[in-house]
């Protein structure tokens, strides 16, 4: 597992003055990459509550209807201790990223172990240290404090997913909107990374269902 800590730069207006931030100073308002679709995240506690028992991860549309998604813009100003973790992973199926639930179970298990103090320290990936000459370590106390107020970005849950719907029965006009918004969200991924505090590489041993 590799963690990345984002470098945050102040947003600057055309006149040279710093823009008043709506969110915590730890998160950037402006991004170098274009933000074409809102950034949606889910509280870590909600992810653990929904999927720790082995339930298959549900798509964006289901979480949105249920009210589990939080728009990045709506994270409260007083949540200065809030952290956003961007989860990067390989899809294990052509239409669904984690058809057997291997990855979401691993994600929940790792976070629970970190919260319970079972992992004393997490270091940067050795290859990252070798190539970029940067080494970051997060110890037990830091994890417990950070995970007490953490939001998760996970593509299947955070972006519109047209492949989750049945093309034969799903309304065509709504499908067009899903496809359109999904493409916008994909193009916005670099901006989502910029707005995250950490990146987690989720890569458990698993087999691609369709290969």
PDB file of C-alpha atoms in Angstrom:
ATOM      1  CA  UNK A   1       0.000   0.000   0.000  1.00  0.00           C
ATOM      2  CA  UNK A   2       1.413   3.389  -0.943  1.00  0.00           C
ATOM      3  CA  UNK A   3       0.274   6.667   0.498  1.00  0.00           C
ATOM      4  CA  UNK A   4       0.790  10.063  -1.096  1.00  0.00           C
ATOM      5  CA  UNK A   5       0.442  13.356   0.712  1.00  0.00           C
ATOM      6  CA  UNK A   6      -0.720  16.212  -1.481  1.00  0.00           C
ATOM      7  CA  UNK A   7       1.073  19.524  -1.650  1.00  0.00           C
ATOM      8  CA  UNK A   8      -1.419  22.335  -1.246  1.00  0.00           C
ATOM      9  CA  UNK A   9      -0.895  25.763  -2.795  1.00  0.00           C
ATOM     10  CA  UNK A  10      -3.063  28.822  -2.091  1.00  0.00           C
ATOM     11  CA  UNK A  11      -5.709  29.730  -4.620  1.00  0.00           C
ATOM     12  CA  UNK A  12      -4.867  33.092  -6.199  1.00  0.00           C
ATOM     13  CA  UNK A  13      -7.284  35.476  -7.891  1.00  0.00           C
ATOM     14  CA  UNK A  14      -6.354  37.362 -11.116  1.00  0.00           C
ATOM     15  CA  UNK A  15      -5.536  40.481  -9.062  1.00  0.00           C
ATOM     16  CA  UNK A  16      -2.952  38.553  -7.100  1.00  0.00           C
ATOM     17  CA  UNK A  17      -4.935  38.314  -3.861  1.00  0.00           C
ATOM     18  CA  UNK A  18      -5.537  34.978  -2.206  1.00  0.00           C
ATOM     19  CA  UNK A  19      -9.064  33.657  -2.599  1.00  0.00           C
ATOM     20  CA  UNK A  20     -11.004  33.175   0.608  1.00  0.00           C
ATOM     21  CA  UNK A  21     -11.357  29.448   0.995  1.00  0.00           C
ATOM     22  CA  UNK A  22     -14.674  27.857   1.754  1.00  0.00           C
ATOM     23  CA  UNK A  23     -13.035  24.671   2.965  1.00  0.00           C
ATOM     24  CA  UNK A  24     -10.225  23.825   5.347  1.00  0.00           C
ATOM     25  CA  UNK A  25      -6.840  25.289   4.443  1.00  0.00           C
ATOM     26  CA  UNK A  26      -5.639  21.715   4.007  1.00  0.00           C
ATOM     27  CA  UNK A  27      -7.644  21.340   0.796  1.00  0.00           C
ATOM     28  CA  UNK A  28      -7.184  23.312  -2.361  1.00  0.00           C
ATOM     29  CA  UNK A  29     -10.001  25.248  -3.984  1.00  0.00           C
ATOM     30  CA  UNK A  30      -8.353  25.812  -7.348  1.00  0.00           C
ATOM     31  CA  UNK A  31      -6.817  22.943  -9.323  1.00  0.00           C
ATOM     32  CA  UNK A  32      -4.370  22.798 -12.211  1.00  0.00           C
ATOM     33  CA  UNK A  33      -6.596  20.237 -13.945  1.00  0.00           C
ATOM     34  CA  UNK A  34     -10.124  21.110 -15.058  1.00  0.00           C
ATOM     35  CA  UNK A  35     -12.943  20.068 -12.750  1.00  0.00           C
ATOM     36  CA  UNK A  36     -15.764  19.110 -15.121  1.00  0.00           C
ATOM     37  CA  UNK A  37     -17.874  17.124 -12.659  1.00  0.00           C
ATOM     38  CA  UNK A  38     -18.279  17.602  -8.876  1.00  0.00           C
ATOM     39  CA  UNK A  39     -16.080  15.558  -6.575  1.00  0.00           C
ATOM     40  CA  UNK A  40     -18.171  13.179  -4.469  1.00  0.00           C
ATOM     41  CA  UNK A  41     -16.763  11.313  -1.472  1.00  0.00           C
ATOM     42  CA  UNK A  42     -18.117   9.019   1.235  1.00  0.00           C
ATOM     43  CA  UNK A  43     -17.433   9.100   4.954  1.00  0.00           C
ATOM     44  CA  UNK A  44     -15.117   6.275   5.975  1.00  0.00           C
ATOM     45  CA  UNK A  45     -17.519   5.217   8.720  1.00  0.00           C
ATOM     46  CA  UNK A  46     -20.268   4.856   6.101  1.00  0.00           C
ATOM     47  CA  UNK A  47     -18.031   2.675   3.911  1.00  0.00           C
ATOM     48  CA  UNK A  48     -17.159   0.447   6.863  1.00  0.00           C
ATOM     49  CA  UNK A  49     -20.780   0.209   7.966  1.00  0.00           C
ATOM     50  CA  UNK A  50     -21.996  -0.740   4.491  1.00  0.00           C
ATOM     51  CA  UNK A  51     -19.274  -3.100   3.276  1.00  0.00           C
ATOM     52  CA  UNK A  52     -17.284  -4.613   6.160  1.00  0.00           C
ATOM     53  CA  UNK A  53     -19.587  -7.642   6.205  1.00  0.00           C
ATOM     54  CA  UNK A  54     -18.606  -8.663   2.676  1.00  0.00           C
ATOM     55  CA  UNK A  55     -21.330  -6.839   0.766  1.00  0.00           C
ATOM     56  CA  UNK A  56     -20.371  -5.976  -2.820  1.00  0.00           C
ATOM     57  CA  UNK A  57     -19.629  -2.275  -3.361  1.00  0.00           C
ATOM     58  CA  UNK A  58     -22.577  -0.413  -4.846  1.00  0.00           C
ATOM     59  CA  UNK A  59     -22.339   2.127  -7.689  1.00  0.00           C
ATOM     60  CA  UNK A  60     -22.564   5.910  -7.542  1.00  0.00           C
ATOM     61  CA  UNK A  61     -26.272   6.022  -8.376  1.00  0.00           C
ATOM     62  CA  UNK A  62     -27.240   3.818  -5.413  1.00  0.00           C
ATOM     63  CA  UNK A  63     -25.143   5.771  -2.920  1.00  0.00           C
ATOM     64  CA  UNK A  64     -26.508   9.057  -4.249  1.00  0.00           C
ATOM     65  CA  UNK A  65     -30.130   7.940  -3.874  1.00  0.00           C
ATOM     66  CA  UNK A  66     -29.412   6.724  -0.353  1.00  0.00           C
ATOM     67  CA  UNK A  67     -27.742   9.977   0.643  1.00  0.00           C
ATOM     68  CA  UNK A  68     -24.337   8.429   1.337  1.00  0.00           C
ATOM     69  CA  UNK A  69     -22.389  10.774  -0.952  1.00  0.00           C
ATOM     70  CA  UNK A  70     -20.909  14.077   0.153  1.00  0.00           C
ATOM     71  CA  UNK A  71     -19.982  16.796  -2.316  1.00  0.00           C
ATOM     72  CA  UNK A  72     -16.437  18.056  -1.686  1.00  0.00           C
ATOM     73  CA  UNK A  73     -17.867  21.573  -1.638  1.00  0.00           C
ATOM     74  CA  UNK A  74     -20.161  20.664   1.253  1.00  0.00           C
ATOM     75  CA  UNK A  75     -17.502  19.489   3.679  1.00  0.00           C
ATOM     76  CA  UNK A  76     -18.035  21.861   6.577  1.00  0.00           C
ATOM     77  CA  UNK A  77     -15.707  24.798   7.175  1.00  0.00           C
ATOM     78  CA  UNK A  78     -15.080  23.690  10.741  1.00  0.00           C
ATOM     79  CA  UNK A  79     -13.869  20.248   9.665  1.00  0.00           C
ATOM     80  CA  UNK A  80     -10.228  21.323   9.753  1.00  0.00           C
ATOM     81  CA  UNK A  81      -9.210  17.826  10.777  1.00  0.00           C
ATOM     82  CA  UNK A  82     -10.999  16.164   7.843  1.00  0.00           C
ATOM     83  CA  UNK A  83      -8.910  14.147   5.388  1.00  0.00           C
ATOM     84  CA  UNK A  84      -9.728  12.837   1.924  1.00  0.00           C
ATOM     85  CA  UNK A  85      -8.179   9.574   0.725  1.00  0.00           C
ATOM     86  CA  UNK A  86      -8.209   8.867  -3.007  1.00  0.00           C
ATOM     87  CA  UNK A  87      -8.323   5.098  -3.567  1.00  0.00           C
ATOM     88  CA  UNK A  88      -6.719   3.878  -6.790  1.00  0.00           C
ATOM     89  CA  UNK A  89      -7.301   0.277  -7.862  1.00  0.00           C
ATOM     90  CA  UNK A  90      -7.471  -2.087 -10.835  1.00  0.00           C
ATOM     91  CA  UNK A  91     -10.879  -3.116 -12.148  1.00  0.00           C
ATOM     92  CA  UNK A  92     -11.412  -6.881 -11.861  1.00  0.00           C
ATOM     93  CA  UNK A  93     -14.226  -7.053 -14.403  1.00  0.00           C
ATOM     94  CA  UNK A  94     -15.177  -5.262 -17.622  1.00  0.00           C
ATOM     95  CA  UNK A  95     -18.495  -3.975 -16.324  1.00  0.00           C
ATOM     96  CA  UNK A  96     -17.906  -3.941 -12.576  1.00  0.00           C
ATOM     97  CA  UNK A  97     -14.657  -3.164 -10.761  1.00  0.00           C
ATOM     98  CA  UNK A  98     -14.906  -5.646  -7.912  1.00  0.00           C
ATOM     99  CA  UNK A  99     -17.482  -8.322  -8.788  1.00  0.00           C
ATOM    100  CA  UNK A 100     -16.467 -10.661  -5.953  1.00  0.00           C
ATOM    101  CA  UNK A 101     -15.875  -7.975  -3.340  1.00  0.00           C
ATOM    102  CA  UNK A 102     -12.176  -8.784  -2.871  1.00  0.00           C
ATOM    103  CA  UNK A 103     -11.016  -5.191  -3.007  1.00  0.00           C
ATOM    104  CA  UNK A 104     -13.692  -3.563  -0.858  1.00  0.00           C
ATOM    105  CA  UNK A 105     -13.217  -6.236   1.832  1.00  0.00           C
ATOM    106  CA  UNK A 106      -9.464  -5.626   1.797  1.00  0.00           C
ATOM    107  CA  UNK A 107     -10.008  -1.867   1.997  1.00  0.00           C
ATOM    108  CA  UNK A 108     -12.321  -2.194   5.002  1.00  0.00           C
ATOM    109  CA  UNK A 109     -10.031  -4.672   6.737  1.00  0.00           C
ATOM    110  CA  UNK A 110      -6.979  -2.404   6.352  1.00  0.00           C
ATOM    111  CA  UNK A 111      -8.818   0.651   7.648  1.00  0.00           C
ATOM    112  CA  UNK A 112     -10.197  -1.290  10.618  1.00  0.00           C
ATOM    113  CA  UNK A 113      -6.713  -2.531  11.498  1.00  0.00           C
ATOM    114  CA  UNK A 114      -5.362   1.012  11.298  1.00  0.00           C
ATOM    115  CA  UNK A 115      -8.179   2.327  13.469  1.00  0.00           C
ATOM    116  CA  UNK A 116      -7.661  -0.461  16.014  1.00  0.00           C
ATOM    117  CA  UNK A 117      -3.938   0.223  16.254  1.00  0.00           C
ATOM    118  CA  UNK A 118      -2.907  -3.125  14.770  1.00  0.00           C
ATOM    119  CA  UNK A 119      -0.552  -1.454  12.266  1.00  0.00           C
ATOM    120  CA  UNK A 120       2.118   0.657  13.943  1.00  0.00           C
ATOM    121  CA  UNK A 121       3.344   2.530  10.868  1.00  0.00           C
ATOM    122  CA  UNK A 122       2.796   2.874   7.125  1.00  0.00           C
ATOM    123  CA  UNK A 123       5.742   3.890   4.945  1.00  0.00           C
ATOM    124  CA  UNK A 124       5.901   5.113   1.368  1.00  0.00           C
ATOM    125  CA  UNK A 125       6.339   2.432  -1.262  1.00  0.00           C
ATOM    126  CA  UNK A 126      10.078   1.617  -1.701  1.00  0.00           C
ATOM    127  CA  UNK A 127       9.893   2.321  -5.447  1.00  0.00           C
ATOM    128  CA  UNK A 128       8.430   5.766  -4.744  1.00  0.00           C
ATOM    129  CA  UNK A 129      11.298   6.489  -2.357  1.00  0.00           C
ATOM    130  CA  UNK A 130      13.858   5.237  -4.882  1.00  0.00           C
ATOM    131  CA  UNK A 131      12.601   7.183  -7.884  1.00  0.00           C
ATOM    132  CA  UNK A 132      11.270  10.377  -6.291  1.00  0.00           C
ATOM    133  CA  UNK A 133      13.569  10.639  -3.264  1.00  0.00           C
ATOM    134  CA  UNK A 134      10.564  11.260  -1.014  1.00  0.00           C
ATOM    135  CA  UNK A 135       9.734   9.218   2.052  1.00  0.00           C
ATOM    136  CA  UNK A 136       6.630   9.648   4.181  1.00  0.00           C
ATOM    137  CA  UNK A 137       5.673   7.652   7.241  1.00  0.00           C
ATOM    138  CA  UNK A 138       2.403   7.776   9.162  1.00  0.00           C
ATOM    139  CA  UNK A 139       2.424   6.259  12.629  1.00  0.00           C
ATOM    140  CA  UNK A 140      -0.301   4.732  14.762  1.00  0.00           C
ATOM    141  CA  UNK A 141      -1.352   7.881  16.635  1.00  0.00           C
ATOM    142  CA  UNK A 142      -1.570   9.874  13.413  1.00  0.00           C
ATOM    143  CA  UNK A 143      -3.734   7.217  11.767  1.00  0.00           C
ATOM    144  CA  UNK A 144      -6.169   7.075  14.665  1.00  0.00           C
ATOM    145  CA  UNK A 145      -6.562  10.847  14.667  1.00  0.00           C
ATOM    146  CA  UNK A 146      -6.852  11.110  10.898  1.00  0.00           C
ATOM    147  CA  UNK A 147      -9.307   8.240  10.390  1.00  0.00           C
ATOM    148  CA  UNK A 148     -11.675   9.665  12.985  1.00  0.00           C
ATOM    149  CA  UNK A 149     -12.796  12.120  10.279  1.00  0.00           C
ATOM    150  CA  UNK A 150     -11.940  10.761   6.847  1.00  0.00           C
ATOM    151  CA  UNK A 151     -13.710  10.756   3.481  1.00  0.00           C
ATOM    152  CA  UNK A 152     -13.070   8.183   0.749  1.00  0.00           C
ATOM    153  CA  UNK A 153     -12.986   8.713  -3.021  1.00  0.00           C
ATOM    154  CA  UNK A 154     -13.504   5.385  -4.831  1.00  0.00           C
ATOM    155  CA  UNK A 155     -14.337   5.534  -8.546  1.00  0.00           C
ATOM    156  CA  UNK A 156     -17.239   3.048  -8.574  1.00  0.00           C
ATOM    157  CA  UNK A 157     -18.919   4.873  -5.717  1.00  0.00           C
ATOM    158  CA  UNK A 158     -17.855   8.436  -6.546  1.00  0.00           C
ATOM    159  CA  UNK A 159     -18.513   8.740 -10.305  1.00  0.00           C
ATOM    160  CA  UNK A 160     -21.634   8.050 -12.432  1.00  0.00           C
ATOM    161  CA  UNK A 161     -21.518   4.428 -13.641  1.00  0.00           C
ATOM    162  CA  UNK A 162     -23.491   3.635 -16.779  1.00  0.00           C
ATOM    163  CA  UNK A 163     -22.278   0.001 -16.777  1.00  0.00           C
ATOM    164  CA  UNK A 164     -24.200  -0.583 -13.544  1.00  0.00           C
ATOM    165  CA  UNK A 165     -27.507  -0.181 -15.371  1.00  0.00           C
ATOM    166  CA  UNK A 166     -29.337  -2.599 -17.669  1.00  0.00           C
ATOM    167  CA  UNK A 167     -29.310  -1.016 -21.122  1.00  0.00           C
ATOM    168  CA  UNK A 168     -32.426  -2.947 -22.128  1.00  0.00           C
ATOM    169  CA  UNK A 169     -34.610  -1.512 -19.373  1.00  0.00           C
ATOM    170  CA  UNK A 170     -32.911   1.675 -18.217  1.00  0.00           C
ATOM    171  CA  UNK A 171     -34.428   4.863 -19.751  1.00  0.00           C
ATOM    172  CA  UNK A 172     -32.358   5.999 -22.720  1.00  0.00           C
ATOM    173  CA  UNK A 173     -32.463   9.670 -21.794  1.00  0.00           C
ATOM    174  CA  UNK A 174     -31.125   8.909 -18.314  1.00  0.00           C
ATOM    175  CA  UNK A 175     -28.466   6.641 -19.784  1.00  0.00           C
ATOM    176  CA  UNK A 176     -27.225   9.491 -21.975  1.00  0.00           C
ATOM    177  CA  UNK A 177     -26.882  11.669 -18.888  1.00  0.00           C
ATOM    178  CA  UNK A 178     -25.011   8.927 -17.018  1.00  0.00           C
ATOM    179  CA  UNK A 179     -22.609   8.414 -19.924  1.00  0.00           C
ATOM    180  CA  UNK A 180     -22.072  12.156 -20.329  1.00  0.00           C
ATOM    181  CA  UNK A 181     -21.478  12.776 -16.646  1.00  0.00           C
ATOM    182  CA  UNK A 182     -19.307   9.681 -16.342  1.00  0.00           C
ATOM    183  CA  UNK A 183     -17.007  10.977 -19.089  1.00  0.00           C
ATOM    184  CA  UNK A 184     -16.812  14.360 -17.382  1.00  0.00           C
ATOM    185  CA  UNK A 185     -15.921  12.676 -14.093  1.00  0.00           C
ATOM    186  CA  UNK A 186     -13.184  10.589 -15.741  1.00  0.00           C
ATOM    187  CA  UNK A 187     -11.658  13.746 -17.209  1.00  0.00           C
ATOM    188  CA  UNK A 188     -11.808  15.319 -13.740  1.00  0.00           C
ATOM    189  CA  UNK A 189      -9.795  12.580 -12.001  1.00  0.00           C
ATOM    190  CA  UNK A 190      -6.543  14.633 -12.003  1.00  0.00           C
ATOM    191  CA  UNK A 191      -8.423  17.417 -10.194  1.00  0.00           C
ATOM    192  CA  UNK A 192      -9.881  14.920  -7.715  1.00  0.00           C
ATOM    193  CA  UNK A 193      -6.350  13.766  -6.907  1.00  0.00           C
ATOM    194  CA  UNK A 194      -5.273  17.359  -6.385  1.00  0.00           C
ATOM    195  CA  UNK A 195      -8.120  17.841  -3.932  1.00  0.00           C
ATOM    196  CA  UNK A 196      -7.214  14.727  -1.940  1.00  0.00           C
ATOM    197  CA  UNK A 197      -4.849  14.596   1.017  1.00  0.00           C
ATOM    198  CA  UNK A 198      -3.611  11.081   0.366  1.00  0.00           C
ATOM    199  CA  UNK A 199      -3.635   8.415  -2.321  1.00  0.00           C
ATOM    200  CA  UNK A 200      -3.982   4.764  -1.442  1.00  0.00           C
ATOM    201  CA  UNK A 201      -3.037   2.059  -3.954  1.00  0.00           C
ATOM    202  CA  UNK A 202      -5.429  -0.845  -3.352  1.00  0.00           C
ATOM    203  CA  UNK A 203      -3.859  -3.943  -4.905  1.00  0.00           C
ATOM    204  CA  UNK A 204      -4.738  -7.201  -3.125  1.00  0.00           C
ATOM    205  CA  UNK A 205      -4.045 -10.529  -4.781  1.00  0.00           C
ATOM    206  CA  UNK A 206      -7.020 -11.090  -7.081  1.00  0.00           C
ATOM    207  CA  UNK A 207      -8.062 -12.518 -10.457  1.00  0.00           C
ATOM    208  CA  UNK A 208      -9.768 -10.586 -13.235  1.00  0.00           C
ATOM    209  CA  UNK A 209     -13.136 -12.244 -13.842  1.00  0.00           C
ATOM    210  CA  UNK A 210     -13.295 -11.592 -17.612  1.00  0.00           C
ATOM    211  CA  UNK A 211      -9.737 -12.304 -18.730  1.00  0.00           C
TER     212      UNK A 211
END
